[in-house]
Tab-separated table of C-alpha atoms in Angstrom:
chain	number	residue	atom	x	y	z
A	195	MET	CA	0.000	0.000	0.000
A	196	PRO	CA	1.465	3.412	-0.941
A	197	PRO	CA	2.062	5.954	1.852
A	198	THR	CA	-0.670	8.514	2.547
A	199	ALA	CA	0.116	11.970	1.177
A	200	GLN	CA	0.230	14.771	3.749
A	201	HIS	CA	-0.444	18.244	2.379
A	202	PRO	CA	0.875	21.366	4.101
A	203	MET	CA	-1.880	23.522	5.610
A	204	ASN	CA	-1.202	26.410	3.253
A	205	SER	CA	-1.413	24.263	0.110
A	206	PRO	CA	-4.130	24.800	-2.487
A	207	VAL	CA	-5.665	21.469	-1.404
A	208	PHE	CA	-7.319	23.229	1.557
A	209	ALA	CA	-10.107	25.632	0.624
A	210	PRO	CA	-10.016	29.140	2.063
A	211	GLN	CA	-12.219	29.729	5.101
A	212	LEU	CA	-13.913	32.939	6.192
A	213	ALA	CA	-13.814	32.891	9.989
A	214	TYR	CA	-16.625	34.194	12.166
A	215	LEU	CA	-17.440	34.100	15.872
A	216	ALA	CA	-20.771	32.780	17.154
A	217	VAL	CA	-21.315	33.448	20.870
A	218	GLU	CA	-23.710	30.717	21.952
A	219	GLN	CA	-24.298	31.728	25.585
A	220	GLN	CA	-25.131	35.056	27.123
A	221	PRO	CA	-21.932	36.746	28.324
A	222	ALA	CA	-21.503	36.435	32.084
A	223	ASP	CA	-20.810	40.154	32.536
A	224	SER	CA	-19.866	43.296	30.646
A	225	ALA	CA	-16.130	42.474	30.789
A	226	GLU	CA	-16.689	39.106	29.109
A	227	ALA	CA	-18.993	40.719	26.552
A	228	GLN	CA	-16.284	43.280	25.766
A	229	ARG	CA	-13.580	40.595	25.337
A	230	LEU	CA	-15.861	38.573	23.040
A	231	GLU	CA	-16.585	41.684	20.985
A	232	GLN	CA	-12.848	42.386	20.679
A	233	LEU	CA	-12.364	38.795	19.531
A	234	ARG	CA	-15.162	39.206	16.978
A	235	GLN	CA	-13.507	42.335	15.573
A	236	LEU	CA	-10.111	40.607	15.383
A	237	ILE	CA	-11.627	37.672	13.489
A	238	GLU	CA	-13.697	39.837	11.143
A	239	ALA	CA	-10.628	41.913	10.231
A	240	ALA	CA	-8.625	38.823	9.231
A	241	PRO	CA	-8.375	37.647	5.628
A	242	ASP	CA	-9.561	34.227	4.499
A	243	THR	CA	-7.345	31.454	5.794
A	244	ALA	CA	-6.934	27.730	5.100
A	245	ASP	CA	-6.566	26.886	8.805
A	246	LEU	CA	-8.530	28.480	11.634
A	247	ARG	CA	-6.075	27.217	14.274
A	248	GLY	CA	-4.188	30.481	13.811
A	249	PHE	CA	-6.929	32.163	15.865
A	250	ALA	CA	-6.452	29.864	18.876
A	251	GLU	CA	-3.526	31.646	20.522
A	252	PRO	CA	-4.915	35.182	20.040
A	253	THR	CA	-8.196	33.881	21.512
A	254	ARG	CA	-6.401	32.492	24.576
A	255	GLN	CA	-4.497	35.753	25.068
A	256	LEU	CA	-7.557	37.950	24.636
A	257	LEU	CA	-9.856	35.956	26.925
A	258	GLY	CA	-7.227	35.244	29.568
A	259	PRO	CA	-7.518	32.722	32.401
A	260	GLY	CA	-10.808	30.979	33.111
A	261	TYR	CA	-11.404	29.711	29.588
A	262	GLN	CA	-10.579	26.602	27.609
A	263	VAL	CA	-9.776	27.004	23.920
A	264	HIS	CA	-9.738	23.859	21.787
A	265	CYS	CA	-9.216	23.821	18.062
A	266	GLY	CA	-9.151	21.926	14.803
A	267	SER	CA	-8.355	23.155	11.323
A	268	SER	CA	-11.930	24.329	10.713
A	269	HIS	CA	-13.147	25.452	14.165
A	270	ILE	CA	-12.210	26.724	17.609
A	271	TRP	CA	-14.339	25.950	20.680
A	272	ILE	CA	-14.375	28.297	23.646
A	273	LYS	CA	-15.637	27.100	27.035
A	274	ARG	CA	-15.622	28.648	30.466
A	275	ASP	CA	-13.540	26.547	32.884
A	276	ASP	CA	-16.510	26.028	35.192
A	277	GLN	CA	-19.097	25.043	32.555
A	278	PRO	CA	-19.319	22.053	30.210
A	279	GLU	CA	-21.338	23.924	27.568
A	280	ARG	CA	-19.587	25.768	24.786
A	281	LEU	CA	-19.541	29.549	25.207
A	282	ALA	CA	-18.611	30.347	21.624
A	283	ILE	CA	-17.219	28.888	18.438
A	284	VAL	CA	-15.018	30.271	15.688
A	285	ALA	CA	-16.007	28.573	12.448
A	286	ASP	CA	-16.015	28.915	8.678
A	287	ARG	CA	-18.826	31.072	7.300
A	288	TYR	CA	-18.679	29.241	3.955
A	289	THR	CA	-19.607	25.851	5.451
A	290	THR	CA	-21.374	26.453	8.812
A	291	ALA	CA	-24.179	28.512	10.322
A	292	TYR	CA	-23.877	28.613	14.127
A	293	ARG	CA	-26.347	30.922	15.849
A	294	GLU	CA	-25.786	33.618	18.448
A	295	TRP	CA	-27.335	33.130	21.890
A	296	ASN	CA	-29.704	36.062	21.372
A	297	SER	CA	-30.749	35.391	17.777
A	298	PRO	CA	-34.461	34.775	17.250
A	299	GLN	CA	-35.649	31.190	17.198
A	300	GLN	CA	-36.514	29.917	13.753
A	301	ALA	CA	-40.114	28.898	13.226
A	302	PRO	CA	-40.592	25.180	12.653
A	303	ARG	CA	-41.018	24.204	9.027
A	304	PRO	CA	-44.470	23.014	8.021
A	305	GLU	CA	-44.583	19.364	7.089
């Protein structure tokens, strides 16, 4: 069996991704809301990228202690240390549609 080819993350094999932040829980306080808004602005100002992991370290630095940041090439999960639910996610706008915590509920589709 031939060896599996590994492509570098910046190769044309990986499609560009347009990162966005979806905050899925209400911010705990105004300081957290401000940090999440700063993160949103940082992400929105970035160009398309083939690998969203580049946002992981700036996310950790911006949010500071008390948060867990886990990532893969097409997403970053943000959780508060004391809660199992995800606080927010950084994802690709071209392939996902995560909703904000305060977005209106969608009406059920008629059958």
